[in-house]
mmCIF file of C-alpha atoms in Angstrom:
data_model
loop_
_atom_site.group_PDB
_atom_site.id
_atom_site.type_symbol
_atom_site.label_atom_id
_atom_site.label_comp_id
_atom_site.label_asym_id
_atom_site.label_seq_id
_atom_site.Cartn_x
_atom_site.Cartn_y
_atom_site.Cartn_z
ATOM 1 C CA UNK D 1 -11.736 -13.036 6.895
ATOM 2 C CA UNK D 2 -10.349 -14.195 3.574
ATOM 3 C CA UNK D 3 -6.674 -13.669 2.705
ATOM 4 C CA UNK D 4 -5.734 -13.686 -0.993
ATOM 5 C CA UNK D 5 -2.053 -14.176 -1.828
ATOM 6 C CA UNK D 6 -0.499 -12.026 -4.547
ATOM 7 C CA UNK D 7 1.973 -13.091 -7.215
ATOM 8 C CA UNK D 8 4.308 -10.700 -5.356
ATOM 9 C CA UNK D 9 5.384 -12.784 -2.353
ATOM 10 C CA UNK D 10 4.280 -11.188 0.902
ATOM 11 C CA UNK D 11 1.601 -8.896 -0.559
ATOM 12 C CA UNK D 12 -1.853 -9.961 0.605
ATOM 13 C CA UNK D 13 -5.384 -8.791 -0.161
ATOM 14 C CA UNK D 14 -7.474 -8.973 3.003
ATOM 15 C CA UNK D 15 -11.237 -9.402 2.605
ATOM 16 C CA UNK D 16 -12.911 -8.897 6.000
ATOM 17 C CA UNK D 17 -16.269 -10.440 6.842
ATOM 18 C CA UNK D 18 -18.886 -7.717 6.623
ATOM 19 C CA UNK D 19 -22.188 -8.006 8.469
ATOM 20 C CA UNK D 20 -24.810 -5.679 7.034
ATOM 21 C CA UNK D 21 -28.466 -4.949 7.570
ATOM 22 C CA UNK D 22 -30.909 -2.063 7.109
ATOM 23 C CA UNK D 23 -28.864 0.082 9.546
ATOM 24 C CA UNK D 24 -25.550 -0.264 7.736
ATOM 25 C CA UNK D 25 -22.709 -2.690 8.429
ATOM 26 C CA UNK D 26 -20.176 -3.949 10.958
ATOM 27 C CA UNK D 27 -16.759 -5.440 10.300
ATOM 28 C CA UNK D 28 -13.497 -6.053 12.103
ATOM 29 C CA UNK D 29 -10.875 -4.156 10.139
ATOM 30 C CA UNK D 30 -8.130 -5.614 12.320
ATOM 31 C CA UNK D 31 -8.075 -8.579 14.667
ATOM 32 C CA UNK D 32 -4.620 -9.633 15.847
ATOM 33 C CA UNK D 33 -5.644 -13.267 16.436
ATOM 34 C CA UNK D 34 -7.211 -13.639 12.978
ATOM 35 C CA UNK D 35 -4.193 -12.013 11.341
ATOM 36 C CA UNK D 36 -1.781 -14.288 13.215
ATOM 37 C CA UNK D 37 -3.809 -17.335 12.148
ATOM 38 C CA UNK D 38 -3.465 -16.094 8.545
ATOM 39 C CA UNK D 39 0.319 -15.838 8.923
ATOM 40 C CA UNK D 40 0.379 -12.044 9.249
ATOM 41 C CA UNK D 41 2.619 -11.382 12.244
ATOM 42 C CA UNK D 42 3.062 -7.611 12.437
ATOM 43 C CA UNK D 43 3.254 -5.279 15.379
ATOM 44 C CA UNK D 44 1.441 -2.222 14.047
ATOM 45 C CA UNK D 45 2.412 0.856 16.078
ATOM 46 C CA UNK D 46 0.864 3.805 14.248
ATOM 47 C CA UNK D 47 -2.316 4.592 12.303
ATOM 48 C CA UNK D 48 -2.271 7.150 9.480
ATOM 49 C CA UNK D 49 -5.165 8.870 7.705
ATOM 50 C CA UNK D 50 -5.134 10.826 4.442
ATOM 51 C CA UNK D 51 -7.900 12.750 2.697
ATOM 52 C CA UNK D 52 -7.762 13.426 -1.035
ATOM 53 C CA UNK D 53 -10.553 15.751 -2.144
ATOM 54 C CA UNK D 54 -10.253 15.273 -5.912
ATOM 55 C CA UNK D 55 -10.290 12.250 -8.176
ATOM 56 C CA UNK D 56 -6.891 11.728 -9.805
ATOM 57 C CA UNK D 57 -4.769 12.499 -6.727
ATOM 58 C CA UNK D 58 -1.687 10.282 -6.873
ATOM 59 C CA UNK D 59 0.303 9.705 -3.706
ATOM 60 C CA UNK D 60 3.449 7.659 -4.278
ATOM 61 C CA UNK D 61 5.450 5.690 -4.909
ATOM 62 C CA UNK D 62 6.713 5.747 -1.317
ATOM 63 C CA UNK D 63 8.767 3.546 1.008
ATOM 64 C CA UNK D 64 11.232 3.793 3.862
ATOM 65 C CA UNK D 65 14.671 2.201 3.625
ATOM 66 C CA UNK D 66 16.096 -0.195 6.214
ATOM 67 C CA UNK D 67 16.413 -0.127 9.163
ATOM 68 C CA UNK D 68 13.142 1.855 9.312
ATOM 69 C CA UNK D 69 11.289 0.057 6.489
ATOM 70 C CA UNK D 70 7.525 -0.133 6.998
ATOM 71 C CA UNK D 71 4.879 -2.772 6.500
ATOM 72 C CA UNK D 72 1.520 -1.122 5.751
ATOM 73 C CA UNK D 73 -2.074 -2.309 6.038
ATOM 74 C CA UNK D 74 -4.179 -0.021 3.828
ATOM 75 C CA UNK D 75 -7.952 0.418 3.666
ATOM 76 C CA UNK D 76 -10.381 2.975 2.319
ATOM 77 C CA UNK D 77 -13.126 4.444 4.540
ATOM 78 C CA UNK D 78 -14.751 6.646 1.877
ATOM 79 C CA UNK D 79 -14.382 6.650 -1.892
ATOM 80 C CA UNK D 80 -12.115 4.401 -3.963
ATOM 81 C CA UNK D 81 -8.460 4.131 -4.944
ATOM 82 C CA UNK D 82 -6.300 2.220 -7.357
ATOM 83 C CA UNK D 83 -3.549 0.958 -5.060
ATOM 84 C CA UNK D 84 -0.178 -0.080 -6.537
ATOM 85 C CA UNK D 85 2.782 -1.979 -5.064
ATOM 86 C CA UNK D 86 6.213 -2.492 -6.663
ATOM 87 C CA UNK D 87 8.623 -5.230 -5.574
ATOM 88 C CA UNK D 88 11.986 -3.591 -4.752
ATOM 89 C CA UNK D 89 13.673 -6.620 -3.151
ATOM 90 C CA UNK D 90 16.922 -7.270 -5.010
ATOM 91 C CA UNK D 91 17.126 -10.927 -6.021
ATOM 92 C CA UNK D 92 13.367 -11.465 -5.781
ATOM 93 C CA UNK D 93 11.862 -13.455 -8.670
ATOM 94 C CA UNK D 94 9.360 -10.581 -9.052
ATOM 95 C CA UNK D 95 11.826 -7.675 -8.614
ATOM 96 C CA UNK D 96 10.560 -4.625 -10.528
ATOM 97 C CA UNK D 97 7.083 -6.077 -11.041
ATOM 98 C CA UNK D 98 3.953 -4.322 -9.853
ATOM 99 C CA UNK D 99 0.339 -5.115 -9.083
ATOM 100 C CA UNK D 100 -2.675 -2.863 -8.711
ATOM 101 C CA UNK D 101 -5.825 -3.307 -6.638
ATOM 102 C CA UNK D 102 -9.102 -1.448 -6.256
ATOM 103 C CA UNK D 103 -9.715 -0.636 -2.598
ATOM 104 C CA UNK D 104 -12.992 1.077 -1.814
ATOM 105 C CA UNK D 105 -15.586 1.812 0.792
ATOM 106 C CA UNK D 106 -17.877 -0.556 -1.163
ATOM 107 C CA UNK D 107 -15.615 -3.646 -1.298
ATOM 108 C CA UNK D 108 -13.927 -2.972 2.081
ATOM 109 C CA UNK D 109 -10.792 -4.811 0.944
ATOM 110 C CA UNK D 110 -7.475 -4.088 2.604
ATOM 111 C CA UNK D 111 -3.968 -4.456 1.240
ATOM 112 C CA UNK D 112 -0.973 -5.679 3.233
ATOM 113 C CA UNK D 113 2.203 -4.152 1.784
ATOM 114 C CA UNK D 114 5.329 -5.678 3.347
ATOM 115 C CA UNK D 115 8.713 -4.070 3.779
ATOM 116 C CA UNK D 116 10.654 -4.028 0.517
ATOM 117 C CA UNK D 117 7.847 -2.645 -1.625
ATOM 118 C CA UNK D 118 7.159 0.832 -2.931
ATOM 119 C CA UNK D 119 3.528 1.829 -2.471
ATOM 120 C CA UNK D 120 1.259 4.433 -3.998
ATOM 121 C CA UNK D 121 -2.327 5.052 -4.929
ATOM 122 C CA UNK D 122 -4.490 7.128 -7.232
ATOM 123 C CA UNK D 123 -7.939 8.256 -6.169
ATOM 124 C CA UNK D 124 -10.719 7.263 -8.548
ATOM 125 C CA UNK D 125 -13.449 9.172 -6.726
ATOM 126 C CA UNK D 126 -13.629 12.459 -4.857
ATOM 127 C CA UNK D 127 -13.283 12.794 -1.073
ATOM 128 C CA UNK D 128 -11.269 9.658 -0.445
ATOM 129 C CA UNK D 129 -10.276 8.797 3.114
ATOM 130 C CA UNK D 130 -7.429 6.272 3.262
ATOM 131 C CA UNK D 131 -6.496 4.706 6.590
ATOM 132 C CA UNK D 132 -3.400 2.629 7.123
ATOM 133 C CA UNK D 133 -1.457 0.976 9.881
ATOM 134 C CA UNK D 134 2.351 0.843 9.896
ATOM 135 C CA UNK D 135 4.844 -1.175 11.909
ATOM 136 C CA UNK D 136 7.541 1.560 12.035
ATOM 137 C CA UNK D 137 7.301 5.263 12.814
ATOM 138 C CA UNK D 138 7.913 7.809 10.072
ATOM 139 C CA UNK D 139 11.637 8.396 9.620
ATOM 140 C CA UNK D 140 12.578 11.460 7.515
ATOM 141 C CA UNK D 141 16.126 10.175 6.984
ATOM 142 C CA UNK D 142 14.764 6.874 5.584
ATOM 143 C CA UNK D 143 11.957 8.420 3.539
ATOM 144 C CA UNK D 144 12.279 7.546 -0.161
ATOM 145 C CA UNK D 145 10.312 7.005 -3.328
ATOM 146 C CA UNK D 146 10.405 5.904 -6.946
ATOM 147 C CA UNK D 147 8.907 7.593 -9.982
ATOM 148 C CA UNK D 148 5.207 6.872 -10.490
ATOM 149 C CA UNK D 149 5.859 7.068 -14.245
ATOM 150 C CA UNK D 150 9.079 5.015 -14.422
ATOM 151 C CA UNK D 151 9.087 3.665 -18.017
ATOM 152 C CA UNK D 152 10.776 0.453 -16.848
ATOM 153 C CA UNK D 153 7.789 -0.273 -14.613
ATOM 154 C CA UNK D 154 5.097 0.947 -17.014
ATOM 155 C CA UNK D 155 2.436 1.264 -14.310
ATOM 156 C CA UNK D 156 -1.017 1.748 -15.789
ATOM 157 C CA UNK D 157 -2.804 4.403 -13.735
ATOM 158 C CA UNK D 158 -6.604 4.838 -14.025
ATOM 159 C CA UNK D 159 -6.310 8.366 -15.427
ATOM 160 C CA UNK D 160 -3.797 10.507 -17.283
ATOM 161 C CA UNK D 161 -4.931 13.643 -15.415
ATOM 162 C CA UNK D 162 -2.947 13.092 -12.245
ATOM 163 C CA UNK D 163 -2.632 15.527 -9.342
ATOM 164 C CA UNK D 164 0.720 15.149 -7.570
ATOM 165 C CA UNK D 165 2.675 16.832 -4.830
ATOM 166 C CA UNK D 166 5.890 18.535 -5.864
ATOM 167 C CA UNK D 167 7.817 15.858 -3.939
ATOM 168 C CA UNK D 168 6.149 13.014 -5.879
ATOM 169 C CA UNK D 169 7.174 14.494 -9.238
ATOM 170 C CA UNK D 170 10.879 14.246 -8.309
ATOM 171 C CA UNK D 171 11.393 10.606 -7.314
ATOM 172 C CA UNK D 172 14.058 8.693 -9.296
ATOM 173 C CA UNK D 173 13.461 5.640 -11.436
ATOM 174 C CA UNK D 174 13.687 2.276 -9.663
ATOM 175 C CA UNK D 175 17.105 1.556 -11.193
ATOM 176 C CA UNK D 176 18.469 4.825 -9.695
ATOM 177 C CA UNK D 177 16.633 4.783 -6.355
ATOM 178 C CA UNK D 178 18.139 4.290 -2.929
ATOM 179 C CA UNK D 179 17.347 0.660 -2.257
ATOM 180 C CA UNK D 180 18.755 -1.559 0.486
ATOM 181 C CA UNK D 181 16.103 -4.295 0.257
ATOM 182 C CA UNK D 182 17.214 -7.873 -0.382
ATOM 183 C CA UNK D 183 14.986 -10.843 -1.156
ATOM 184 C CA UNK D 184 14.789 -13.422 1.626
ATOM 185 C CA UNK D 185 13.149 -16.629 0.424
ATOM 186 C CA UNK D 186 11.328 -17.806 3.545
#
């Protein structure tokens, strides 16, 4: 497996080895030993699965505050997404910066999103199945988000015809969001 470091410290693009032939393919989407060797030391305790039936569905930008902050390992089983992370760690040299990645059933890439980042994605195909592991259970009292269209962030989404939940239209801008993340230079 190949691990590609991001300019946002802690965010990693994971490129699994894929073995394909005329029948299809095989890959290890998670191998604790390989992840530990790559410096990814997480105890994932829950798997989540979402289906978005239309292209243009935007889910985000979500996070959980401390002490229930989550690290996520995201992959796409069917379809394709534009996956975005925003650094929310106060004092970080990349605070308020974002990066976007294409994750798809074709490239089989995965994205590791550490605690201290807001996360969201926009589907770029129909019938997208997104699977992700988390290292903390869902906590309603720690559930939070930032505006997908925060002008200070200026995130470039792949379409201007977005389909959002009511909840995702009401998140505050980063500068006004509940945020107890602090940069730790390790």
